[in-house]
PDB file of C-alpha atoms in Angstrom:
ATOM      1  CA  UNK M1013       0.000   0.000   0.000  1.00  0.00           C
ATOM      2  CA  UNK M1014       1.419   3.386  -0.959  1.00  0.00           C
ATOM      3  CA  UNK M1015       2.238   5.752   1.881  1.00  0.00           C
ATOM      4  CA  UNK M1016       1.336   9.383   2.344  1.00  0.00           C
ATOM      5  CA  UNK M1017       2.776  11.533  -0.410  1.00  0.00           C
ATOM      6  CA  UNK M1018       3.404  15.247  -0.339  1.00  0.00           C
ATOM      7  CA  UNK M1019       4.252  17.593  -3.150  1.00  0.00           C
ATOM      8  CA  UNK M1020       6.380  19.465  -3.705  1.00  0.00           C
ATOM      9  CA  UNK M1021       9.169  18.296  -1.417  1.00  0.00           C
ATOM     10  CA  UNK M1022      10.964  21.641  -1.455  1.00  0.00           C
ATOM     11  CA  UNK M1023       9.811  25.181  -2.101  1.00  0.00           C
ATOM     12  CA  UNK M1024      11.448  28.580  -1.999  1.00  0.00           C
ATOM     13  CA  UNK M1025       9.143  31.583  -1.882  1.00  0.00           C
ATOM     14  CA  UNK M1026       9.461  35.299  -1.269  1.00  0.00           C
ATOM     15  CA  UNK M1027       7.787  37.234   1.528  1.00  0.00           C
ATOM     16  CA  UNK M1028       4.294  38.314   0.580  1.00  0.00           C
ATOM     17  CA  UNK M1029       3.708  35.486  -1.873  1.00  0.00           C
ATOM     18  CA  UNK M1030       1.299  32.643  -1.324  1.00  0.00           C
ATOM     19  CA  UNK M1031       1.905  28.915  -1.515  1.00  0.00           C
ATOM     20  CA  UNK M1032      -0.161  25.755  -1.892  1.00  0.00           C
ATOM     21  CA  UNK M1033       1.013  22.386  -0.634  1.00  0.00           C
ATOM     22  CA  UNK M1034      -0.560  19.077  -1.537  1.00  0.00           C
ATOM     23  CA  UNK M1035      -1.039  15.824   0.347  1.00  0.00           C
ATOM     24  CA  UNK M1036      -2.338  12.456  -0.834  1.00  0.00           C
ATOM     25  CA  UNK M1037      -3.306  10.189   2.071  1.00  0.00           C
ATOM     26  CA  UNK M1038      -3.045   6.441   2.283  1.00  0.00           C
ATOM     27  CA  UNK M1039      -5.844   4.828   0.317  1.00  0.00           C
ATOM     28  CA  UNK M1040      -8.924   4.443   2.502  1.00  0.00           C
ATOM     29  CA  UNK M1041      -7.858   7.037   5.069  1.00  0.00           C
ATOM     30  CA  UNK M1042     -10.418   9.796   5.426  1.00  0.00           C
ATOM     31  CA  UNK M1043      -8.669  11.977   7.976  1.00  0.00           C
ATOM     32  CA  UNK M1044      -5.850  14.291   6.930  1.00  0.00           C
ATOM     33  CA  UNK M1045      -3.979  16.502   9.394  1.00  0.00           C
ATOM     34  CA  UNK M1046      -1.364  19.167   8.794  1.00  0.00           C
ATOM     35  CA  UNK M1047       1.514  20.116  11.079  1.00  0.00           C
ATOM     36  CA  UNK M1048       4.213  22.749  11.044  1.00  0.00           C
ATOM     37  CA  UNK M1049       7.620  21.686  12.335  1.00  0.00           C
ATOM     38  CA  UNK M1050      10.313  24.199  13.261  1.00  0.00           C
ATOM     39  CA  UNK M1051      13.418  23.921  15.443  1.00  0.00           C
ATOM     40  CA  UNK M1052      12.099  26.578  17.808  1.00  0.00           C
ATOM     41  CA  UNK M1053       8.468  25.544  18.214  1.00  0.00           C
ATOM     42  CA  UNK M1054       8.649  21.837  17.525  1.00  0.00           C
ATOM     43  CA  UNK M1055       5.653  20.108  15.986  1.00  0.00           C
ATOM     44  CA  UNK M1056       2.531  22.259  15.917  1.00  0.00           C
ATOM     45  CA  UNK M1057      -0.916  21.156  14.752  1.00  0.00           C
ATOM     46  CA  UNK M1058      -2.490  23.282  12.034  1.00  0.00           C
ATOM     47  CA  UNK M1059      -5.801  21.598  11.175  1.00  0.00           C
ATOM     48  CA  UNK M1060      -7.504  18.312  10.420  1.00  0.00           C
ATOM     49  CA  UNK M1061      -9.939  17.483   7.659  1.00  0.00           C
ATOM     50  CA  UNK M1062     -12.373  14.595   7.589  1.00  0.00           C
ATOM     51  CA  UNK M1063     -14.762  13.928   4.734  1.00  0.00           C
ATOM     52  CA  UNK M1064     -14.080  17.360   3.211  1.00  0.00           C
ATOM     53  CA  UNK M1065     -14.873  19.192   6.475  1.00  0.00           C
ATOM     54  CA  UNK M1066     -12.448  20.836   8.843  1.00  0.00           C
ATOM     55  CA  UNK M1067     -12.916  18.870  12.054  1.00  0.00           C
ATOM     56  CA  UNK M1068     -10.166  20.312  14.250  1.00  0.00           C
ATOM     57  CA  UNK M1069      -8.112  23.476  14.126  1.00  0.00           C
ATOM     58  CA  UNK M1070      -4.918  24.573  15.818  1.00  0.00           C
ATOM     59  CA  UNK M1071      -3.903  28.025  16.874  1.00  0.00           C
ATOM     60  CA  UNK M1072      -2.653  29.547  13.639  1.00  0.00           C
ATOM     61  CA  UNK M1073      -3.658  32.803  11.919  1.00  0.00           C
ATOM     62  CA  UNK M1074      -6.193  32.894   9.121  1.00  0.00           C
ATOM     63  CA  UNK M1075      -3.387  33.099   6.541  1.00  0.00           C
ATOM     64  CA  UNK M1076      -3.178  29.337   6.929  1.00  0.00           C
ATOM     65  CA  UNK M1077      -6.060  27.503   5.326  1.00  0.00           C
ATOM     66  CA  UNK M1078      -6.794  24.118   3.908  1.00  0.00           C
ATOM     67  CA  UNK M1079      -9.294  21.990   2.128  1.00  0.00           C
ATOM     68  CA  UNK M1080     -10.004  18.376   1.381  1.00  0.00           C
ATOM     69  CA  UNK M1081     -11.376  16.894  -1.786  1.00  0.00           C
ATOM     70  CA  UNK M1082     -13.838  14.039  -2.244  1.00  0.00           C
ATOM     71  CA  UNK M1083     -10.962  11.609  -2.861  1.00  0.00           C
ATOM     72  CA  UNK M1084      -9.476  12.646   0.546  1.00  0.00           C
ATOM     73  CA  UNK M1085      -6.545  14.470  -1.020  1.00  0.00           C
ATOM     74  CA  UNK M1086      -5.837  17.672   0.831  1.00  0.00           C
ATOM     75  CA  UNK M1087      -4.203  21.002   0.161  1.00  0.00           C
ATOM     76  CA  UNK M1088      -3.050  23.698   2.493  1.00  0.00           C
ATOM     77  CA  UNK M1089      -2.513  27.281   1.511  1.00  0.00           C
ATOM     78  CA  UNK M1090      -0.471  29.975   3.166  1.00  0.00           C
ATOM     79  CA  UNK M1091      -1.096  33.517   1.996  1.00  0.00           C
ATOM     80  CA  UNK M1092       1.073  36.579   2.487  1.00  0.00           C
ATOM     81  CA  UNK M1093       4.107  34.562   3.463  1.00  0.00           C
ATOM     82  CA  UNK M1094       6.327  35.728   6.313  1.00  0.00           C
ATOM     83  CA  UNK M1095       9.901  34.756   7.088  1.00  0.00           C
ATOM     84  CA  UNK M1096       8.638  32.906  10.155  1.00  0.00           C
ATOM     85  CA  UNK M1097       6.610  30.561   7.937  1.00  0.00           C
ATOM     86  CA  UNK M1098       9.813  28.813   6.901  1.00  0.00           C
ATOM     87  CA  UNK M1099       9.334  25.289   8.187  1.00  0.00           C
ATOM     88  CA  UNK M1100       8.787  21.658   7.370  1.00  0.00           C
ATOM     89  CA  UNK M1101       5.077  21.102   6.724  1.00  0.00           C
ATOM     90  CA  UNK M1102       3.957  17.580   7.477  1.00  0.00           C
ATOM     91  CA  UNK M1103       0.770  15.905   6.442  1.00  0.00           C
ATOM     92  CA  UNK M1104      -0.594  12.856   8.236  1.00  0.00           C
ATOM     93  CA  UNK M1105      -3.482  10.558   7.421  1.00  0.00           C
ATOM     94  CA  UNK M1106      -5.487   8.286   9.672  1.00  0.00           C
ATOM     95  CA  UNK M1107      -8.485   5.969   9.598  1.00  0.00           C
ATOM     96  CA  UNK M1108      -7.101   2.607   8.633  1.00  0.00           C
ATOM     97  CA  UNK M1109      -6.901  -0.556  10.694  1.00  0.00           C
ATOM     98  CA  UNK M1110      -5.155   1.384  13.474  1.00  0.00           C
ATOM     99  CA  UNK M1111      -8.174   3.598  13.750  1.00  0.00           C
ATOM    100  CA  UNK M1112      -7.981   7.352  13.958  1.00  0.00           C
ATOM    101  CA  UNK M1113      -5.484   7.380  16.824  1.00  0.00           C
ATOM    102  CA  UNK M1114      -2.544   6.262  14.689  1.00  0.00           C
ATOM    103  CA  UNK M1115      -1.253   8.846  12.283  1.00  0.00           C
ATOM    104  CA  UNK M1116       0.795   8.070   9.202  1.00  0.00           C
ATOM    105  CA  UNK M1117       3.039  10.891   8.104  1.00  0.00           C
ATOM    106  CA  UNK M1118       4.321  11.953   4.738  1.00  0.00           C
ATOM    107  CA  UNK M1119       7.921  13.066   4.164  1.00  0.00           C
ATOM    108  CA  UNK M1120       6.992  16.731   4.393  1.00  0.00           C
ATOM    109  CA  UNK M1121       7.384  19.830   2.277  1.00  0.00           C
ATOM    110  CA  UNK M1122      10.326  22.031   3.203  1.00  0.00           C
ATOM    111  CA  UNK M1123       9.248  25.658   2.711  1.00  0.00           C
ATOM    112  CA  UNK M1124      11.841  28.405   2.753  1.00  0.00           C
ATOM    113  CA  UNK M1125      10.657  32.009   2.722  1.00  0.00           C
ATOM    114  CA  UNK M1126      13.223  34.632   1.737  1.00  0.00           C
TER     115      UNK M1126
ATOM    116  CA  UNK S1490      -4.826  20.746  29.426  1.00  0.00           C
ATOM    117  CA  UNK S1491      -2.858  17.877  27.980  1.00  0.00           C
ATOM    118  CA  UNK S1492       0.904  17.991  27.664  1.00  0.00           C
ATOM    119  CA  UNK S1493       3.910  15.777  27.057  1.00  0.00           C
ATOM    120  CA  UNK S1494       7.368  16.466  28.433  1.00  0.00           C
ATOM    121  CA  UNK S1495      10.465  14.798  27.042  1.00  0.00           C
ATOM    122  CA  UNK S1496      14.052  14.971  28.149  1.00  0.00           C
ATOM    123  CA  UNK S1497      16.165  17.545  26.362  1.00  0.00           C
ATOM    124  CA  UNK S1498      18.552  16.271  23.766  1.00  0.00           C
ATOM    125  CA  UNK S1499      20.691  15.507  22.061  1.00  0.00           C
ATOM    126  CA  UNK S1500      21.359  12.154  23.620  1.00  0.00           C
ATOM    127  CA  UNK S1501      24.726  10.910  22.412  1.00  0.00           C
ATOM    128  CA  UNK S1502      25.622   7.231  22.798  1.00  0.00           C
ATOM    129  CA  UNK S1503      28.113   4.737  21.505  1.00  0.00           C
ATOM    130  CA  UNK S1504      26.897   1.761  19.513  1.00  0.00           C
ATOM    131  CA  UNK S1505      25.564  -1.091  21.695  1.00  0.00           C
ATOM    132  CA  UNK S1506      24.900   1.240  24.641  1.00  0.00           C
ATOM    133  CA  UNK S1507      21.622   1.158  26.585  1.00  0.00           C
ATOM    134  CA  UNK S1508      19.110   3.857  25.709  1.00  0.00           C
ATOM    135  CA  UNK S1509      16.501   5.547  27.853  1.00  0.00           C
ATOM    136  CA  UNK S1510      14.511   8.572  26.717  1.00  0.00           C
ATOM    137  CA  UNK S1511      12.216   9.899  29.414  1.00  0.00           C
ATOM    138  CA  UNK S1512       8.659  10.959  28.721  1.00  0.00           C
ATOM    139  CA  UNK S1513       6.043  12.137  31.199  1.00  0.00           C
ATOM    140  CA  UNK S1514       2.557  13.349  30.485  1.00  0.00           C
ATOM    141  CA  UNK S1515      -0.362  15.299  31.872  1.00  0.00           C
ATOM    142  CA  UNK S1516      -3.796  14.378  30.635  1.00  0.00           C
ATOM    143  CA  UNK S1517      -7.434  14.881  31.534  1.00  0.00           C
ATOM    144  CA  UNK S1518      -8.868  11.444  31.017  1.00  0.00           C
ATOM    145  CA  UNK S1519      -7.366   8.163  29.868  1.00  0.00           C
ATOM    146  CA  UNK S1520      -4.750   8.645  27.187  1.00  0.00           C
ATOM    147  CA  UNK S1521      -3.228   6.292  24.690  1.00  0.00           C
ATOM    148  CA  UNK S1522       0.518   6.784  24.475  1.00  0.00           C
ATOM    149  CA  UNK S1523       2.801   6.646  21.462  1.00  0.00           C
ATOM    150  CA  UNK S1524       6.405   6.938  20.411  1.00  0.00           C
ATOM    151  CA  UNK S1525       7.106   8.218  16.923  1.00  0.00           C
ATOM    152  CA  UNK S1526      10.514   8.354  15.239  1.00  0.00           C
ATOM    153  CA  UNK S1527      11.717  10.797  12.592  1.00  0.00           C
ATOM    154  CA  UNK S1528      14.767   9.821  10.570  1.00  0.00           C
ATOM    155  CA  UNK S1529      16.720  12.575   8.805  1.00  0.00           C
ATOM    156  CA  UNK S1530      14.838  13.972   5.836  1.00  0.00           C
ATOM    157  CA  UNK S1531      11.674  11.987   6.548  1.00  0.00           C
ATOM    158  CA  UNK S1532       8.317  12.367   8.235  1.00  0.00           C
ATOM    159  CA  UNK S1533       7.375  10.746  11.525  1.00  0.00           C
ATOM    160  CA  UNK S1534       6.782   7.015  11.782  1.00  0.00           C
ATOM    161  CA  UNK S1535       4.841   5.292  14.528  1.00  0.00           C
ATOM    162  CA  UNK S1536       7.349   3.244  16.537  1.00  0.00           C
ATOM    163  CA  UNK S1537       5.175   1.753  19.280  1.00  0.00           C
ATOM    164  CA  UNK S1538       2.052   2.390  21.305  1.00  0.00           C
ATOM    165  CA  UNK S1539       0.260   1.450  24.530  1.00  0.00           C
ATOM    166  CA  UNK S1540      -3.427   2.040  25.113  1.00  0.00           C
ATOM    167  CA  UNK S1541      -3.887   1.326  28.824  1.00  0.00           C
ATOM    168  CA  UNK S1542      -2.010   1.282  32.094  1.00  0.00           C
ATOM    169  CA  UNK S1543       0.731  -1.370  32.441  1.00  0.00           C
ATOM    170  CA  UNK S1544       0.659  -2.131  28.698  1.00  0.00           C
ATOM    171  CA  UNK S1545       4.081  -2.519  27.137  1.00  0.00           C
ATOM    172  CA  UNK S1546       4.577  -1.413  23.546  1.00  0.00           C
ATOM    173  CA  UNK S1547       7.503  -2.853  21.638  1.00  0.00           C
ATOM    174  CA  UNK S1548       8.953  -2.711  18.143  1.00  0.00           C
ATOM    175  CA  UNK S1549      12.416  -3.064  16.551  1.00  0.00           C
ATOM    176  CA  UNK S1550      14.016  -3.713  19.940  1.00  0.00           C
ATOM    177  CA  UNK S1551      12.476  -0.592  21.509  1.00  0.00           C
ATOM    178  CA  UNK S1552      10.113  -0.874  24.484  1.00  0.00           C
ATOM    179  CA  UNK S1553       8.016   1.471  26.576  1.00  0.00           C
ATOM    180  CA  UNK S1554       5.670   0.706  29.466  1.00  0.00           C
ATOM    181  CA  UNK S1555       2.587   2.791  30.263  1.00  0.00           C
ATOM    182  CA  UNK S1556       2.994   3.768  33.933  1.00  0.00           C
ATOM    183  CA  UNK S1557      -0.139   5.458  35.195  1.00  0.00           C
ATOM    184  CA  UNK S1558       1.153   5.912  38.744  1.00  0.00           C
ATOM    185  CA  UNK S1559       4.124   7.959  37.527  1.00  0.00           C
ATOM    186  CA  UNK S1560       2.397   9.285  34.363  1.00  0.00           C
ATOM    187  CA  UNK S1561       5.368   8.129  32.322  1.00  0.00           C
ATOM    188  CA  UNK S1562       6.127   6.277  29.102  1.00  0.00           C
ATOM    189  CA  UNK S1563       9.904   6.035  28.922  1.00  0.00           C
ATOM    190  CA  UNK S1564      11.471   4.626  25.760  1.00  0.00           C
ATOM    191  CA  UNK S1565      14.226   2.023  26.168  1.00  0.00           C
ATOM    192  CA  UNK S1566      16.455  -0.080  23.965  1.00  0.00           C
ATOM    193  CA  UNK S1567      19.053  -2.502  25.194  1.00  0.00           C
ATOM    194  CA  UNK S1568      21.644  -2.019  22.454  1.00  0.00           C
ATOM    195  CA  UNK S1569      21.455   0.928  20.071  1.00  0.00           C
ATOM    196  CA  UNK S1570      22.812   0.967  16.543  1.00  0.00           C
ATOM    197  CA  UNK S1571      24.075   3.820  14.390  1.00  0.00           C
ATOM    198  CA  UNK S1572      20.922   3.406  12.312  1.00  0.00           C
ATOM    199  CA  UNK S1573      18.816   4.363  15.370  1.00  0.00           C
ATOM    200  CA  UNK S1574      20.076   7.942  15.107  1.00  0.00           C
ATOM    201  CA  UNK S1575      16.913   9.993  14.732  1.00  0.00           C
ATOM    202  CA  UNK S1576      14.524  12.266  16.603  1.00  0.00           C
ATOM    203  CA  UNK S1577      12.059  10.521  18.901  1.00  0.00           C
ATOM    204  CA  UNK S1578       8.680  12.018  19.796  1.00  0.00           C
ATOM    205  CA  UNK S1579       6.440  10.964  22.642  1.00  0.00           C
ATOM    206  CA  UNK S1580       2.727  11.650  22.109  1.00  0.00           C
ATOM    207  CA  UNK S1581      -0.678  11.067  23.628  1.00  0.00           C
ATOM    208  CA  UNK S1582      -4.248  10.988  22.416  1.00  0.00           C
ATOM    209  CA  UNK S1583      -7.359  10.892  24.538  1.00  0.00           C
ATOM    210  CA  UNK S1584     -10.037   8.246  24.225  1.00  0.00           C
ATOM    211  CA  UNK S1585     -13.205   9.784  22.929  1.00  0.00           C
ATOM    212  CA  UNK S1586     -11.314  12.938  22.097  1.00  0.00           C
ATOM    213  CA  UNK S1587     -10.394  14.623  18.855  1.00  0.00           C
ATOM    214  CA  UNK S1588      -7.812  11.988  17.766  1.00  0.00           C
ATOM    215  CA  UNK S1589      -5.243  14.745  17.374  1.00  0.00           C
ATOM    216  CA  UNK S1590      -2.046  13.758  19.203  1.00  0.00           C
ATOM    217  CA  UNK S1591      -0.331  16.024  21.658  1.00  0.00           C
ATOM    218  CA  UNK S1592       3.384  15.739  20.903  1.00  0.00           C
ATOM    219  CA  UNK S1593       6.435  16.319  23.038  1.00  0.00           C
ATOM    220  CA  UNK S1594       9.247  18.521  21.712  1.00  0.00           C
ATOM    221  CA  UNK S1595      11.250  15.546  20.475  1.00  0.00           C
ATOM    222  CA  UNK S1596      14.587  14.129  21.615  1.00  0.00           C
ATOM    223  CA  UNK S1597      17.458  13.809  19.193  1.00  0.00           C
ATOM    224  CA  UNK S1598      19.491  10.605  19.478  1.00  0.00           C
ATOM    225  CA  UNK S1599      22.981  10.404  18.001  1.00  0.00           C
ATOM    226  CA  UNK S1600      24.709   7.039  18.008  1.00  0.00           C
ATOM    227  CA  UNK S1601      28.443   6.877  17.252  1.00  0.00           C
ATOM    228  CA  UNK S1602      30.177   3.759  15.895  1.00  0.00           C
TER     229      UNK S1602
END
């Protein structure tokens, strides 16, 4: 079974631009979560989508948004990029035989904002 | 609220040494506990889990026991290898909760030959 895939793997953007990241979950998983990982703040939860609806949300500004499609693929968007948005963005899916408590992570998208 | 506290890293060991990474938690309710591992350049992988008190999770030579009395879930391995060098994250989720794990800050392990 294919794992969680994320595209692109690396991105370089300029302050003020916007960016869209994509995540394809494991087949059959309906829950997709997004995390931001930085050396200073560690792993921080952004939001979770289930059946195309945002089910949980972390404490991030409205510049961070996401959506989920009917095939469970998910995208997250960051508008008006700031230098502090440079991070590894991880996507995780859940809902297989391990239930929704076990998350399966993709390799991440490394975003650099200059 | 819920929180997970891990020992600060990096933990530096020689190959075949004994490993312990401490993890303690605070939770309202009855958590399930997890250890995830992140190898360089990769996402997190579930390493092991325990869903109730006194359960022992184990995988790839790693073990952790759910200790409710000390609210701990320490990760141990009897003999580490260079290939175990990674960042290890302790996490909890609450039964009947949102399924979203609360993660610790991660502990970096460096194993020298």
